[in-house]
Amino acid sequence: MRRDARLRGTRGPVPQGNHGQPVPARLRGFAAVRGGTPLSEPITLDLAPGSVLGLLGPNGAGKSSLLSALARTGVAHRGSFAHGGVDLGGLGHRPRARRIALLPQDLAAPPELLVSELVGVGALAGTAPDPARAITGALERCGIAELAGRRFGTLSGGQKQLAQLARVLAQDTAIVLLDEPTAALDLGHQRAVERIINALAADGRIVVAALHDLTLALNVTTSALLLDRRGGAHTGPPGTVLRPDLVHDVYGVHTELHTTPGGRRILVPADTP
Ligand SMILES: Nc1ncnc2c1ncn2[C@@H]1O[C@H](COP(=O)(O)OP(=O)(O)OP(=O)(O)O)[C@@H](O)[C@H]1O
């Protein structure tokens, strides 16, 4: 197991977003902690503006715990997580919410809340100068403008995921944490989320996304952090981290990497027993 995994975002300079001058984020010896025990080895990463880090690994490896620890939503941690030299752990709730937003795996929200009100929670928590416009824009980006007046509890699973994603987008933060953002979505909405992630990166934001869809990870991320169940953290370019031998070691599945004529990389189970 590598004790101190290092990684740098791989994209070049990115345009300035509307959330201020893009600045890097840095994890130093960071690990989520449960019951007093770190779930992984200490992770040291530099995340450049415009980078998309894929957080990968089998069920129970610690992806959601790591995201929750980074967002300070209830999971303890060791080490530090800084953005532009500011330790996010030292910030109060409001200033932190202006820098970092989390789409959790658990999509729960009060069932009586209107979708527009849920998205408004994000707009009011974040940096949006015009909350009403932020709400409309986020709903449109997620393709759910027609759901604005619906109560959250009446939505389908996929609609709930898109509504929560709209809340995150309305928060308009420099760091966007997404926990399995396509888990409940059909193929068309999966593609839409892929484009949203690309757009967030092109805007100079930093995206960290826990993904079970390894083909999506190959095509949308600039770097990967693969957690195994032994506490190991493997980092590098997605095509390197997702090489068949390491995927087999971590997931216990033989896989093959292919590239379509259009250049899209796909990872599929190999036809071996
Ligand atoms: N609320 C909790 N209290 C105590 N332990 C928890 C809690 N949530 C998760 N765990 C444990 O922490 C470890 C990491 O879980 P976590 O949910 O972070 O994994 P994951 O990689 O996100 O898994 P999945 O892919 O299944 O969502 C697991 O052993 C899990 O059982």
XYZ file of C-alpha atoms and ligand atoms in Angstrom:
304
model
C 0.000 0.000 0.000
C 1.339 3.424 -0.863
C 1.477 5.550 2.264
C 1.154 8.963 0.672
C -0.568 8.976 -2.682
C 0.155 12.100 -4.748
C -1.745 13.435 -7.708
C -2.024 16.569 -9.760
C -4.909 17.652 -12.012
C -4.002 17.126 -15.671
C -5.906 19.850 -17.521
C -4.271 23.084 -18.640
C -5.243 26.634 -17.767
C -8.977 27.153 -17.470
C -11.118 30.256 -17.817
C -12.133 32.199 -14.745
C -15.510 31.175 -13.374
C -18.105 33.510 -11.913
C -17.082 32.376 -8.440
C -13.821 34.305 -8.374
C -10.314 33.524 -9.541
C -9.966 29.729 -9.784
C -7.534 28.425 -7.190
C -6.333 24.877 -6.444
C -7.478 22.665 -3.614
C -5.053 20.569 -1.605
C -5.513 17.453 0.489
C -2.648 16.770 2.850
C -2.588 13.433 4.652
C -6.380 13.381 4.459
C -8.488 10.376 5.476
C -12.078 9.878 6.566
C -12.288 8.412 10.062
C -15.004 6.171 11.483
C -14.949 4.838 15.026
C -11.542 6.422 15.526
C -10.027 4.452 12.620
C -8.983 5.981 9.280
C -10.784 4.296 6.386
C -7.804 4.765 4.051
C -4.143 5.574 3.999
C -3.422 9.325 4.195
C -4.253 10.936 0.865
C -2.204 13.842 -0.465
C -3.543 15.395 -3.669
C -3.363 18.678 -5.520
C -6.571 19.441 -7.409
C -6.146 22.132 -10.046
C -9.054 24.316 -11.152
C -10.759 22.483 -13.998
C -9.835 19.030 -12.733
C -12.307 16.196 -12.264
C -11.235 13.598 -9.717
C -13.000 10.251 -9.982
C -13.414 8.625 -6.592
C -13.617 4.917 -7.335
C -13.753 1.665 -5.420
C -16.029 -1.207 -4.405
C -18.993 -0.992 -2.056
C -17.905 -0.045 1.433
C -14.431 1.147 0.370
C -15.068 4.593 1.825
C -16.004 6.867 -1.094
C -19.084 8.440 0.515
C -17.295 8.770 3.849
C -14.422 10.595 2.149
C -16.792 12.991 0.381
C -18.671 13.620 3.606
C -15.414 14.251 5.472
C -14.283 16.694 2.763
C -17.619 18.531 2.941
C -17.664 18.383 6.772
C -21.124 16.855 6.848
C -20.635 14.608 9.834
C -17.764 12.215 9.117
C -14.555 12.805 11.073
C -11.201 13.107 9.341
C -7.458 13.322 9.711
C -5.236 15.691 7.761
C -6.241 18.895 6.022
C -8.256 20.054 3.026
C -7.489 23.572 1.842
C -8.809 25.697 -1.007
C -6.694 28.577 -2.190
C -4.627 28.270 0.968
C -7.710 28.461 3.216
C -8.260 25.452 5.476
C -11.879 24.503 4.873
C -12.041 22.910 8.312
C -11.423 26.292 9.908
C -14.348 27.954 8.158
C -17.822 28.378 9.562
C -20.794 26.766 7.865
C -21.723 29.771 5.676
C -18.297 30.625 4.273
C -17.664 26.929 3.651
C -20.969 26.615 1.787
C -19.797 29.381 -0.546
C -16.800 27.269 -1.564
C -17.995 23.677 -1.498
C -21.239 21.852 -2.303
C -22.090 18.164 -1.924
C -24.560 15.996 -3.781
C -24.920 13.176 -1.221
C -25.770 9.577 -1.986
C -28.761 9.880 0.325
C -31.092 12.177 -1.619
C -33.528 12.720 1.247
C -35.290 16.075 1.607
C -38.549 17.115 3.269
C -41.278 15.609 1.054
C -43.469 18.721 1.205
C -40.696 20.978 -0.123
C -41.241 22.316 -3.644
C -38.422 21.536 -6.052
C -37.887 25.283 -6.569
C -37.575 25.714 -2.783
C -35.046 22.869 -2.535
C -32.940 24.404 -5.296
C -33.368 27.758 -3.569
C -31.668 26.316 -0.482
C -28.563 25.888 -2.621
C -28.843 29.336 -4.183
C -29.184 31.008 -0.765
C -26.356 28.976 0.794
C -23.917 29.712 -1.980
C -22.524 32.605 -3.932
C -25.344 33.286 -6.390
C -25.804 37.067 -6.735
C -29.328 36.576 -8.091
C -30.901 33.558 -6.326
C -34.049 33.502 -8.495
C -31.945 33.381 -11.646
C -29.679 30.743 -10.112
C -32.718 28.555 -9.381
C -34.095 28.872 -12.922
C -30.690 28.293 -14.482
C -29.934 25.218 -12.373
C -33.338 23.664 -13.104
C -32.834 24.242 -16.829
C -29.306 22.804 -16.814
C -30.664 19.653 -15.207
C -33.570 19.517 -17.676
C -36.225 19.680 -14.960
C -37.676 23.194 -15.313
C -41.155 21.641 -15.519
C -40.697 20.116 -12.041
C -40.192 23.461 -10.275
C -43.677 23.433 -8.723
C -43.719 19.754 -7.759
C -43.328 18.577 -4.165
C -40.077 16.677 -3.597
C -41.890 13.686 -2.113
C -43.858 13.169 -5.337
C -40.773 12.777 -7.555
C -39.336 9.583 -9.013
C -35.885 8.445 -7.884
C -34.164 9.910 -10.924
C -36.108 13.166 -10.651
C -35.020 13.464 -7.004
C -31.401 13.004 -8.056
C -31.726 15.716 -10.711
C -33.459 18.066 -8.249
C -30.663 17.591 -5.710
C -28.082 18.125 -8.464
C -29.857 21.368 -9.372
C -29.593 22.421 -5.711
C -25.833 21.814 -5.869
C -25.453 23.743 -9.153
C -27.464 26.654 -7.750
C -24.983 26.875 -4.882
C -22.436 27.966 -7.517
C -19.328 26.833 -5.626
C -15.721 26.427 -6.738
C -15.617 22.851 -5.407
C -18.386 20.418 -6.341
C -18.580 16.998 -4.672
C -20.877 14.471 -6.343
C -21.697 11.084 -4.815
C -22.733 8.708 -7.589
C -24.478 11.487 -9.546
C -25.806 9.141 -12.238
C -26.877 6.256 -9.988
C -30.617 6.738 -10.528
C -30.544 8.157 -14.046
C -31.519 6.859 -17.476
C -29.035 6.895 -20.357
C -30.079 10.326 -21.610
C -29.760 11.923 -18.196
C -26.443 10.117 -17.606
C -25.114 11.854 -20.726
C -26.549 15.154 -19.511
C -24.739 14.799 -16.186
C -21.514 13.956 -18.020
C -21.870 17.220 -19.951
C -22.627 19.123 -16.730
C -19.435 17.757 -15.144
C -17.443 18.764 -18.230
C -18.996 22.237 -18.117
C -18.205 22.647 -14.404
C -14.575 21.791 -15.133
C -14.421 24.072 -18.161
C -15.663 26.849 -15.885
C -12.598 26.354 -13.688
C -14.291 24.479 -10.870
C -12.931 21.433 -9.091
C -15.152 18.360 -9.270
C -14.775 15.238 -7.145
C -17.222 12.509 -8.164
C -17.709 9.077 -6.602
C -18.505 6.801 -9.522
C -19.393 3.141 -9.934
C -19.642 3.572 -13.714
C -15.998 3.007 -14.629
C -16.613 3.781 -18.301
C -17.988 7.159 -17.268
C -14.949 7.610 -15.035
C -12.622 6.897 -17.960
C -14.300 9.541 -20.085
C -15.170 12.344 -17.690
C -12.354 12.445 -15.142
C -8.889 13.959 -15.417
C -7.551 11.827 -12.573
C -8.658 8.928 -10.406
C -8.433 7.908 -6.773
C -9.225 4.220 -6.408
C -9.900 3.062 -2.857
C -9.573 -0.621 -2.062
C -11.057 -2.453 0.909
C -7.663 -2.732 2.606
C -7.331 1.024 2.993
C -5.139 1.469 -0.064
C -5.520 4.580 -2.217
C -4.305 4.303 -5.808
C -3.988 7.545 -7.733
C -3.115 8.589 -11.259
C -4.637 9.180 -14.687
C -7.917 7.235 -15.021
C -6.585 5.034 -17.838
C -3.648 4.002 -15.654
C -5.569 3.454 -12.439
C -8.237 1.437 -14.248
C -5.773 -0.975 -15.848
C -7.094 -4.566 -15.818
C -4.678 -5.941 -13.209
C -5.498 -3.270 -10.627
C -9.228 -3.433 -11.372
C -9.075 -7.196 -10.824
C -7.125 -6.765 -7.615
C -9.632 -4.249 -6.226
C -12.961 -5.444 -7.671
C -12.163 -9.140 -8.290
C -13.358 -8.874 -11.892
C -11.396 -9.431 -15.105
C -11.956 -6.503 -17.466
C -10.904 -5.238 -20.870
C -10.364 -1.679 -22.001
C -11.589 -0.752 -25.479
C -11.744 2.452 -27.462
C -14.644 3.129 -29.822
C -13.993 4.559 -33.315
C -15.209 7.873 -31.903
C -12.510 7.786 -29.207
C -14.705 6.910 -26.225
C -13.005 4.499 -23.852
C -15.099 1.690 -22.433
C -14.362 -0.823 -19.706
C -16.205 -4.126 -19.883
C -16.021 -7.439 -18.018
C -13.750 -9.855 -19.891
C -15.154 -13.124 -21.222
C -13.142 -15.189 -18.751
C -14.541 -17.266 -15.903
N -23.338 5.954 9.273
C -22.374 5.040 9.390
N -21.982 4.610 10.601
C -20.997 3.716 10.749
N -20.327 3.167 9.723
C -20.679 3.545 8.487
C -21.717 4.501 8.250
N -21.826 4.692 6.936
C -20.913 3.884 6.362
N -20.229 3.196 7.283
C -19.146 2.228 7.054
O -18.014 2.947 6.561
C -17.349 2.178 5.554
C -17.288 2.997 4.277
O -18.612 3.197 3.814
P -18.935 4.211 2.644
O -20.400 4.412 2.591
O -18.076 5.401 2.783
O -18.419 3.358 1.380
P -18.676 3.589 -0.175
O -17.364 3.325 -0.836
O -19.276 4.926 -0.413
O -19.707 2.441 -0.486
P -20.894 2.316 -1.590
O -20.191 2.169 -2.915
O -21.593 1.062 -1.187
O -21.745 3.536 -1.505
C -18.135 0.887 5.403
O -17.507 -0.108 6.166
C -19.485 1.219 5.977
O -20.110 0.075 6.519
